[in-house]
CSV table of C-alpha atoms in Angstrom, one decimal:
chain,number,residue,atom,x,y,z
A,13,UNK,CA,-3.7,-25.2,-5.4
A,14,UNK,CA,-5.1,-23.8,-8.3
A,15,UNK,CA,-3.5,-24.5,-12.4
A,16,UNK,CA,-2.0,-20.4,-11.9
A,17,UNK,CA,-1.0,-20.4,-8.1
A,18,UNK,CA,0.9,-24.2,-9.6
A,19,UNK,CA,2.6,-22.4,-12.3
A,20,UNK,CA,3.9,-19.2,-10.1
A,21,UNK,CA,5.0,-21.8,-7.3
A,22,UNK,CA,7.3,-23.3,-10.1
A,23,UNK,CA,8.4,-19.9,-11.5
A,24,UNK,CA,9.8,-19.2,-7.8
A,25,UNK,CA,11.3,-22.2,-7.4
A,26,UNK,CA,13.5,-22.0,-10.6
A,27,UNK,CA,13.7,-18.7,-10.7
A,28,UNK,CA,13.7,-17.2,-7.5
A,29,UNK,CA,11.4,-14.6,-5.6
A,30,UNK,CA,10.0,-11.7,-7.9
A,31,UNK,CA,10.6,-8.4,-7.4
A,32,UNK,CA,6.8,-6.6,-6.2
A,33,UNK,CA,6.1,-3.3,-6.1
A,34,UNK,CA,5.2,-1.9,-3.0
A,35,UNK,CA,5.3,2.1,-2.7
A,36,UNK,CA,6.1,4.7,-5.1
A,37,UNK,CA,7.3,8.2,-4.7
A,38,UNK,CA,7.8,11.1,-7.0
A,39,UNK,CA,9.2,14.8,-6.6
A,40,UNK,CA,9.8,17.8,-8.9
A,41,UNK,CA,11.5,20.8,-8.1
A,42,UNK,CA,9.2,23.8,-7.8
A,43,UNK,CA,10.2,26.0,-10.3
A,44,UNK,CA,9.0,26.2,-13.6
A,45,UNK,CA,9.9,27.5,-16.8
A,46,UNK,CA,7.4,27.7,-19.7
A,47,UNK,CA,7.3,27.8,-23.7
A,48,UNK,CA,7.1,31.2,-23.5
A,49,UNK,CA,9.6,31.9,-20.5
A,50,UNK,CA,12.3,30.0,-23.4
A,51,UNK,CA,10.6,31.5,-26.2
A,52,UNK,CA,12.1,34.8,-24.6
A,53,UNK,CA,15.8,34.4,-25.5
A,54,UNK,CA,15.4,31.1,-28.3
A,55,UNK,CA,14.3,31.8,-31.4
A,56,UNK,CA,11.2,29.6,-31.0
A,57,UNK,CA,7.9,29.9,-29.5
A,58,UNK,CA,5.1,28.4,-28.3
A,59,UNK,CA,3.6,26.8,-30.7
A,60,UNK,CA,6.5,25.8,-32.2
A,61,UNK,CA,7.7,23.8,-29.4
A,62,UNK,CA,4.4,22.4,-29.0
A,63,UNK,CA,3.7,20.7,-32.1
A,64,UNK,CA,7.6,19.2,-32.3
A,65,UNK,CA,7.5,17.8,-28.5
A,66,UNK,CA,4.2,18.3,-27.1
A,67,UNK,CA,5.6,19.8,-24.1
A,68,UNK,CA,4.1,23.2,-22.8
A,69,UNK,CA,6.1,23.5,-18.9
A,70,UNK,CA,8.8,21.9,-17.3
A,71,UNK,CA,10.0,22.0,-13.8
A,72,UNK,CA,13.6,23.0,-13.2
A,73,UNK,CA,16.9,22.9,-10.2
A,74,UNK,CA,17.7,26.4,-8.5
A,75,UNK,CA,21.4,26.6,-8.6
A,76,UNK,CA,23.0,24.7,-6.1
A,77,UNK,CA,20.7,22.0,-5.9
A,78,UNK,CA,21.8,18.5,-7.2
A,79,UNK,CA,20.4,15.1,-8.6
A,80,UNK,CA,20.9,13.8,-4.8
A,81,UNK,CA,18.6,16.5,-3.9
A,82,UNK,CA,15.7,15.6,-6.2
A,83,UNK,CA,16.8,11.2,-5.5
A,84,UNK,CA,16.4,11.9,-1.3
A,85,UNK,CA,12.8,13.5,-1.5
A,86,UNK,CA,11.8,11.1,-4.2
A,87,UNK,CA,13.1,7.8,-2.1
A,88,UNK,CA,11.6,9.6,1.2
A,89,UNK,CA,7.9,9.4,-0.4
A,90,UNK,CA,8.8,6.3,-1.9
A,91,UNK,CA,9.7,4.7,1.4
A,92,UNK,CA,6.6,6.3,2.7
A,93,UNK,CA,4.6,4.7,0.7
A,94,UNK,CA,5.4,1.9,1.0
A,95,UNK,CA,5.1,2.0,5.1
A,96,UNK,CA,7.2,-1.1,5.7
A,97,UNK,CA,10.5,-1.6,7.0
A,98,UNK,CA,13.8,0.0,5.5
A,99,UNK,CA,15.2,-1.7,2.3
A,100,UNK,CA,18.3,-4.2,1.7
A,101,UNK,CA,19.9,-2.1,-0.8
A,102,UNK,CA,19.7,1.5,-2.7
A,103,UNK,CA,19.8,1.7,-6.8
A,104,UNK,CA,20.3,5.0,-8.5
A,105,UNK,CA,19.7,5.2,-12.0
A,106,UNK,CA,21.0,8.7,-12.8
A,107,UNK,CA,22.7,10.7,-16.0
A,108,UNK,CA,23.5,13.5,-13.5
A,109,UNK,CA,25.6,11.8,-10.5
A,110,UNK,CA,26.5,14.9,-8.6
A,111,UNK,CA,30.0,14.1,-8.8
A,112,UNK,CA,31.8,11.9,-11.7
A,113,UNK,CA,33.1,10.0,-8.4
A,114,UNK,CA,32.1,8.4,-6.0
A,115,UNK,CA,28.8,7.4,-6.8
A,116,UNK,CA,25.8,9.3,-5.7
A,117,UNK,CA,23.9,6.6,-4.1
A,118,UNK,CA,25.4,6.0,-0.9
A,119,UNK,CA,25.0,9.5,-0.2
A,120,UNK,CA,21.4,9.2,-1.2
A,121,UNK,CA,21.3,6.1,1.5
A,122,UNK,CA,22.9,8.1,4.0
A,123,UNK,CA,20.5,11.2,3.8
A,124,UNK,CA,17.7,8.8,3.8
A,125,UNK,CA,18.7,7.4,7.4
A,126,UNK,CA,19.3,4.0,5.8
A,127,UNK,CA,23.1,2.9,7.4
A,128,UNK,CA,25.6,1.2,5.9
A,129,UNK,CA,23.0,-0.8,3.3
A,130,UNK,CA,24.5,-1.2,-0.4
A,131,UNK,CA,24.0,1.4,-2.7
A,132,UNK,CA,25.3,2.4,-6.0
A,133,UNK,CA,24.9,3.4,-9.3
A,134,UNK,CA,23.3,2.6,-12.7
A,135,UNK,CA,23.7,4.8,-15.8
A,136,UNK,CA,21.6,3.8,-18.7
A,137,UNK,CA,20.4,7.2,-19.9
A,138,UNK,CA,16.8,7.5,-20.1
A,139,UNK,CA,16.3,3.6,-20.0
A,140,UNK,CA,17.9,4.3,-16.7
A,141,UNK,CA,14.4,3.2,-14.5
A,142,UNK,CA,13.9,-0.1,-16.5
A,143,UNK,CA,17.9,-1.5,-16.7
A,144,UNK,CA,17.3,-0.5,-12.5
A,145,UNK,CA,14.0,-2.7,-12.1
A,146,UNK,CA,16.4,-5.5,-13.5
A,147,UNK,CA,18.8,-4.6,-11.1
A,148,UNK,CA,16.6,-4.2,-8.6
A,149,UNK,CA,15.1,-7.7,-9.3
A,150,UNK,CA,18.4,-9.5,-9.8
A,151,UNK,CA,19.3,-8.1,-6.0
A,152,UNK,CA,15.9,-10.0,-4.8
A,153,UNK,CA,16.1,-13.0,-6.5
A,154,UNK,CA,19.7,-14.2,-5.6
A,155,UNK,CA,18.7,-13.0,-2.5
A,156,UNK,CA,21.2,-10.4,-2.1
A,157,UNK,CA,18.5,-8.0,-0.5
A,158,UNK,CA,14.9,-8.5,0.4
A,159,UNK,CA,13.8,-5.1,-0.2
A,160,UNK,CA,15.4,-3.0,-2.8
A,161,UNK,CA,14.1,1.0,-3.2
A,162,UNK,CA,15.2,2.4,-6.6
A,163,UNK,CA,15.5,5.6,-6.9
A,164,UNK,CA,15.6,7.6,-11.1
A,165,UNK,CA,16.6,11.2,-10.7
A,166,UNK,CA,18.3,13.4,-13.2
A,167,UNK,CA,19.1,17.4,-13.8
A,168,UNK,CA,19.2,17.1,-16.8
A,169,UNK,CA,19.6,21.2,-17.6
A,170,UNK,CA,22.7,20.9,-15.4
A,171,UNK,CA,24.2,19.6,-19.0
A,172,UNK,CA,22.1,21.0,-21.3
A,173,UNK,CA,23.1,23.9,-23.8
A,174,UNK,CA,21.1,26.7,-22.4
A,175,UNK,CA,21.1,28.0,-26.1
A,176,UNK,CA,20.4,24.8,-27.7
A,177,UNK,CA,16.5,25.1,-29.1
A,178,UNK,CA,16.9,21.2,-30.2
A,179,UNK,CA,17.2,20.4,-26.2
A,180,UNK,CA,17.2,22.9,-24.3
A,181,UNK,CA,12.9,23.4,-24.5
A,182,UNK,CA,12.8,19.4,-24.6
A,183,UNK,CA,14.7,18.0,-21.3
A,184,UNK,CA,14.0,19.1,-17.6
A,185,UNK,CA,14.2,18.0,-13.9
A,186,UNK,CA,12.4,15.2,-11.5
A,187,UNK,CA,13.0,12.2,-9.5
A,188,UNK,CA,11.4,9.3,-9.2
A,189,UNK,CA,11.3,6.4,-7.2
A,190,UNK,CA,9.6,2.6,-6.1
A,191,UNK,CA,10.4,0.1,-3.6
A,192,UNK,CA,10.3,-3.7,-4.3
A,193,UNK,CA,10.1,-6.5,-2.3
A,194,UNK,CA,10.7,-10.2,-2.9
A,195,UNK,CA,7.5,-12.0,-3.2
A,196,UNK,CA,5.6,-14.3,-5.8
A,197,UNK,CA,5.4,-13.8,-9.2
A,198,UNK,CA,1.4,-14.0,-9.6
A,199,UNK,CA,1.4,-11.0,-7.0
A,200,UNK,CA,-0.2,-7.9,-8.3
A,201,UNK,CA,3.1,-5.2,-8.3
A,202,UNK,CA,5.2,-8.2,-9.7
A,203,UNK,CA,7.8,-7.3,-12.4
A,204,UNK,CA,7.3,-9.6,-15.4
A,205,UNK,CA,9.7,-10.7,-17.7
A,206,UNK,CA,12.6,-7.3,-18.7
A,207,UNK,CA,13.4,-7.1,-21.8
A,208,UNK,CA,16.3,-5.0,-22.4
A,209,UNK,CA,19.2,-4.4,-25.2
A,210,UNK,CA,21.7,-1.6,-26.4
A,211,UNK,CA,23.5,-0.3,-29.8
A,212,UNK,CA,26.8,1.0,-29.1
A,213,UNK,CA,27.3,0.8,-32.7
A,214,UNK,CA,25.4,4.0,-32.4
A,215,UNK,CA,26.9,5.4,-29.2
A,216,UNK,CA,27.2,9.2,-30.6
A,217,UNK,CA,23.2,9.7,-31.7
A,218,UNK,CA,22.7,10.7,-27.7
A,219,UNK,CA,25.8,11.8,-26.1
A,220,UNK,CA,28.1,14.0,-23.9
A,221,UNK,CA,31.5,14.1,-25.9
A,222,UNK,CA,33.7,15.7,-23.6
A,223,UNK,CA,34.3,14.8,-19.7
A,224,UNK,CA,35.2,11.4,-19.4
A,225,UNK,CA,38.4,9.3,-20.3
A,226,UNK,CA,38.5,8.9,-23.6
A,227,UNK,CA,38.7,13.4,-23.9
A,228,UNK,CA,40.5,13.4,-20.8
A,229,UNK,CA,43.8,10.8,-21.9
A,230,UNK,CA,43.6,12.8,-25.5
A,231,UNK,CA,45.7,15.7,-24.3
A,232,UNK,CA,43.5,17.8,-26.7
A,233,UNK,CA,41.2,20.2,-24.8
A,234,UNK,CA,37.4,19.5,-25.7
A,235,UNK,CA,35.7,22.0,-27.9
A,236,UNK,CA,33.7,24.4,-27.4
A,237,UNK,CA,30.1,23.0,-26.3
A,238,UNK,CA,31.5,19.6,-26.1
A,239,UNK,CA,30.8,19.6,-22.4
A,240,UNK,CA,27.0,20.1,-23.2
A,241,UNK,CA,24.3,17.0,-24.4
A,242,UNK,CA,24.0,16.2,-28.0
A,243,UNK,CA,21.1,14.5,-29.5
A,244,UNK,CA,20.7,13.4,-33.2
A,245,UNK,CA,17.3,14.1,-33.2
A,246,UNK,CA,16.0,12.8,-36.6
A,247,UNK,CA,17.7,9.6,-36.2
A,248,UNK,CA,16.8,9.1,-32.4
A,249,UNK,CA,13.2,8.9,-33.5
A,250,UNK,CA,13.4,6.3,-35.9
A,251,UNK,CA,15.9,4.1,-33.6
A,252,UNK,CA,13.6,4.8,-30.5
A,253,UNK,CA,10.1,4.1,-32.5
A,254,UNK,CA,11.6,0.7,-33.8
A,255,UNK,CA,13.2,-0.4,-31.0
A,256,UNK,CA,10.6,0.7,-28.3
A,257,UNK,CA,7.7,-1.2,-30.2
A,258,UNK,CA,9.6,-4.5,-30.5
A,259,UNK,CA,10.8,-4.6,-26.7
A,260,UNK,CA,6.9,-3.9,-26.0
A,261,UNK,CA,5.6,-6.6,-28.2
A,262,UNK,CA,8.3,-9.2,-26.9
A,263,UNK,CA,7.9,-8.4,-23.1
A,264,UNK,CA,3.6,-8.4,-23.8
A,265,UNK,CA,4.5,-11.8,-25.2
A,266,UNK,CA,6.1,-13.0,-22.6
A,267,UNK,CA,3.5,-12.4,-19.8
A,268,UNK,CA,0.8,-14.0,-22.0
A,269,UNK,CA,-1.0,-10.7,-23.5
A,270,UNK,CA,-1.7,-11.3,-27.2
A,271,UNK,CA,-3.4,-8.4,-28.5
A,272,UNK,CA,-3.6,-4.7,-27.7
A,273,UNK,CA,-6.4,-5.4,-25.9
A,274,UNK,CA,-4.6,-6.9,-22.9
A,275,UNK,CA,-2.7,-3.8,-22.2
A,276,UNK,CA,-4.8,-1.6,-20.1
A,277,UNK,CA,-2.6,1.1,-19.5
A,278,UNK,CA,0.5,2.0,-21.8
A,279,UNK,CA,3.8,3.9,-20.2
A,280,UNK,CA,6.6,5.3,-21.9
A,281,UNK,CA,9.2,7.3,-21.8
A,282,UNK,CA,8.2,10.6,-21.8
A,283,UNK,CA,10.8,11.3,-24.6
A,284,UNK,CA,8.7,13.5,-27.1
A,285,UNK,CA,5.3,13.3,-28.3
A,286,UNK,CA,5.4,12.2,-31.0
A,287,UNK,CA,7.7,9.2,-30.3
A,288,UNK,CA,5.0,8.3,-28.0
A,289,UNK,CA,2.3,8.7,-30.6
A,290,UNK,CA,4.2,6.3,-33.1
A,291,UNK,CA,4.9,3.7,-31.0
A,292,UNK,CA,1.4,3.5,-29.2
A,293,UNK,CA,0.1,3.2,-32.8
A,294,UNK,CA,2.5,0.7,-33.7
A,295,UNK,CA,1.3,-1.4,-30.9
A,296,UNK,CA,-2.2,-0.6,-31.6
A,297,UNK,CA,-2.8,0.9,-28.1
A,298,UNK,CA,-5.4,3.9,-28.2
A,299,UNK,CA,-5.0,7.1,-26.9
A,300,UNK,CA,-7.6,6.7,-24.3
A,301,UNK,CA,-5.0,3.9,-22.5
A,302,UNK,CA,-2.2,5.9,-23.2
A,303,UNK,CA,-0.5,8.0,-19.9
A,304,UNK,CA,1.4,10.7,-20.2
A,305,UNK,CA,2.5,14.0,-18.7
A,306,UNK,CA,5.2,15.2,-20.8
A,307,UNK,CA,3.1,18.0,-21.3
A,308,UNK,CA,3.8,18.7,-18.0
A,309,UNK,CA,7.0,17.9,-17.1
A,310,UNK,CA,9.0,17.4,-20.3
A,311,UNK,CA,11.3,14.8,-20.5
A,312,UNK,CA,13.3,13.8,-17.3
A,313,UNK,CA,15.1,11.4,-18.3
A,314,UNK,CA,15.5,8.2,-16.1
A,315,UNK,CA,12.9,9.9,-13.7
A,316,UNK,CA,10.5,9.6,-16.3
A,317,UNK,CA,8.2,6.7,-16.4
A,318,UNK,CA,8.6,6.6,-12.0
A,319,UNK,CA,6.7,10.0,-12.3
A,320,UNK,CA,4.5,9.4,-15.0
A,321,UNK,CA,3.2,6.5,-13.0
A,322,UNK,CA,3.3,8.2,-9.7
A,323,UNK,CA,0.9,10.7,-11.4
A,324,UNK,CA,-1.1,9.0,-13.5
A,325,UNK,CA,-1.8,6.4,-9.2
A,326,UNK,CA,-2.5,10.0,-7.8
A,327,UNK,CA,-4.7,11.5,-10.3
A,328,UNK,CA,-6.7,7.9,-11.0
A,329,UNK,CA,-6.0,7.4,-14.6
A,330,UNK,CA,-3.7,4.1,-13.2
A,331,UNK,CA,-5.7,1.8,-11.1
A,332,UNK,CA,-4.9,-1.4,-8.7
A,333,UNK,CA,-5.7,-4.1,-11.5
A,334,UNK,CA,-4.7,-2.3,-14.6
A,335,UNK,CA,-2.7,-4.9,-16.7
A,336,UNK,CA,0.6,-2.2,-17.6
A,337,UNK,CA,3.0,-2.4,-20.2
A,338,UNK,CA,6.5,-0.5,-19.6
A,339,UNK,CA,9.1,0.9,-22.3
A,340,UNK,CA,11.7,3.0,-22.7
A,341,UNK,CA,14.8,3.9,-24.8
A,342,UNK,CA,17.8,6.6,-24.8
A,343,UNK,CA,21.5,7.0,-25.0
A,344,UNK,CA,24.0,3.9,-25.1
A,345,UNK,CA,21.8,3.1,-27.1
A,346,UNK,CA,19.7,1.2,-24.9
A,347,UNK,CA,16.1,0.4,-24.7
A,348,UNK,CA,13.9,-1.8,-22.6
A,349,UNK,CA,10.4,-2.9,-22.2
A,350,UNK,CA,8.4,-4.7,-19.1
A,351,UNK,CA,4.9,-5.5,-17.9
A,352,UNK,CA,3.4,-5.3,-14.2
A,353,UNK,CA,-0.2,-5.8,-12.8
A,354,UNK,CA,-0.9,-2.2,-11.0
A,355,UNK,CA,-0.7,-2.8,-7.1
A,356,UNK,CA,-3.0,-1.1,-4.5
A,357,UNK,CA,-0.9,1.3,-3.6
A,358,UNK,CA,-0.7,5.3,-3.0
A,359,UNK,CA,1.9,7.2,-4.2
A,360,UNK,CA,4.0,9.4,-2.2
């Protein structure tokens, strides 16, 4: 046995199976509305919206359709992809549940064909996708499933101020999705070493202030707009630049790459574009190895990184091999970083 295959034996042994990525899945919904489609009734325009977020399009629910919707199709191509037997367990890692109870994800499971397997929940904003690959991990390793598929959908305009310029031409739509299986940790698709943390000390930068408990028990009706997201936006982007760089550098650390140089493909949350910009510099990470498709899609929220990688396998700009380094950061506050070898896989 060779020095590495030695030292990944041991990893298993004290710390249980790894969590491998086997298929991945994406799915927007169809309809789109542009710059200039908002510019129509904001008082904005293109160009203005460009050069703040970088985003020119984003893809948006009909009425009637709901985060379950967008989770189903994504898990179905995920599952697809994967082309192995059904998983152990469902993880949705949503903003948007469809209804405040029960949880979405047994629904999701049920639509999906998938029996009585456990499914549930996560809510961590848009670090929703990384807090669910530790989830998803912890499930394998104690060896509560074998096969987990998470699922990171959100509608985000389904709370979003339709005359809000500060969000309204920033968040949008989308699903994404990736199965994991238990296997070892020198695997190619293997999750390395999460690094996650929060700030509740900071709990109203991102926020919905009306709708749950605390406005509920009050006895004071919620003001007007109070039902709608809230972003801080100034302050986000100094929180999510520090915090998203450190999480990088420690979870880099941690799976032995030194130097920018080791990370051939960088993917963050698709939060804003200039967010992105900052913290790829910060790292040292050159545009030419940095994805992205916020242009695209805008920011989905938990969804995003799923469908920025599902993209980025289907259009060739990630390839099996590619040494990939994972972060994200949104309301809570909560943030999270990770690093996986790209698997040969095809997205679905």
């Amino acid at each position: 046995m060779s020095p590495v295959a030695a030292e990944a034996a041991d990893i298993t042994r004290r710390y249980g199976p790894a969590a491998v990525i086997t298929g991945i899945g994406a799915y927007l919904p169809p309809d789109v509305v542009t710059n200039d489609d908002l510019a129509a009734r904001l008082d904005t325009d293109d160009a203005w919206i460009r050069s703040r977020t970088g985003i020119a399009r984003r893809h948006v629910i009909t009425p009637g359709t709901a985060t379950s919707d967008l989770a189903v199709e994504a898990g179905r191509r995920a599952l697809e992809s994967a082309g192995e037997r059904l998983p152990d367990a469902v993880v949705l890692a949503t903003t948007t549940p469809d209804r405040p109870c029960p949880a979405t994800a047994p629904e999701v499971a049920n639509r999906l064909g998938l029996g009585g397997v456990a499914a549930f929940d996560i809510a961590a904003v848009c670090t929703g996708f990384l807090y669910g690959l530790a989830t998803a991990a912890g499930l394998i390793a104690s060896g509560v499933a074998e096969r987990v598929l998470l699922i990171a959908a959100d509608a985000f305009t389904t709370i979003i101020d339709p005359n809000d310029r500060g969000t309204s031409v920033i968040f949008a739509d989308g699903a994404g999705a990736v199965v994991l299986r238990a296997g070892g940790h020198e695997e190619p698709g293997a999750i390395g070493r999460i690094v996650l943390g929060s700030d509740g000390g900071l709990s109203d930068l991102i926020e919905v202030p009306a709708g749950g408990s605390r406005t509920r028990s009050s006895g004071v009706a919620p003001k007007a707009g109070e039902e709608y997201f809230r972003m801080r936006g100034r302050e986000t982007y100094r929180h999510a630049v520090t915090r998203m760089t450190a999480a990088s550098r420690s979870a880099a650390e941690s799976a032995g790459w030194t130097t920018a140089d080791d990370v051939d493909r960088f993917a963050a949350h698709q939060a804003n574009a200039r967010i992105l910009s900052a913290v790829a510099q910060e790292l040292g990470i050159p545009a030419t190895r940095q994805l992205s498709n916020i242009e695209h899609v805008g920011n989905t929220g938990a969804a995003s990184i799923p469908l920025l990688l599902a993209r980025s396998a289907a259009e060739g700009a990630l390839l099996p091999g590619h040494r990939l380094l994972l972060t994200a950061f949104g309301g809570g506050l909560a943030w999270g970083a990770t690093t996986v070898i790209w698997p040969d896989i095809k997205a679905g």
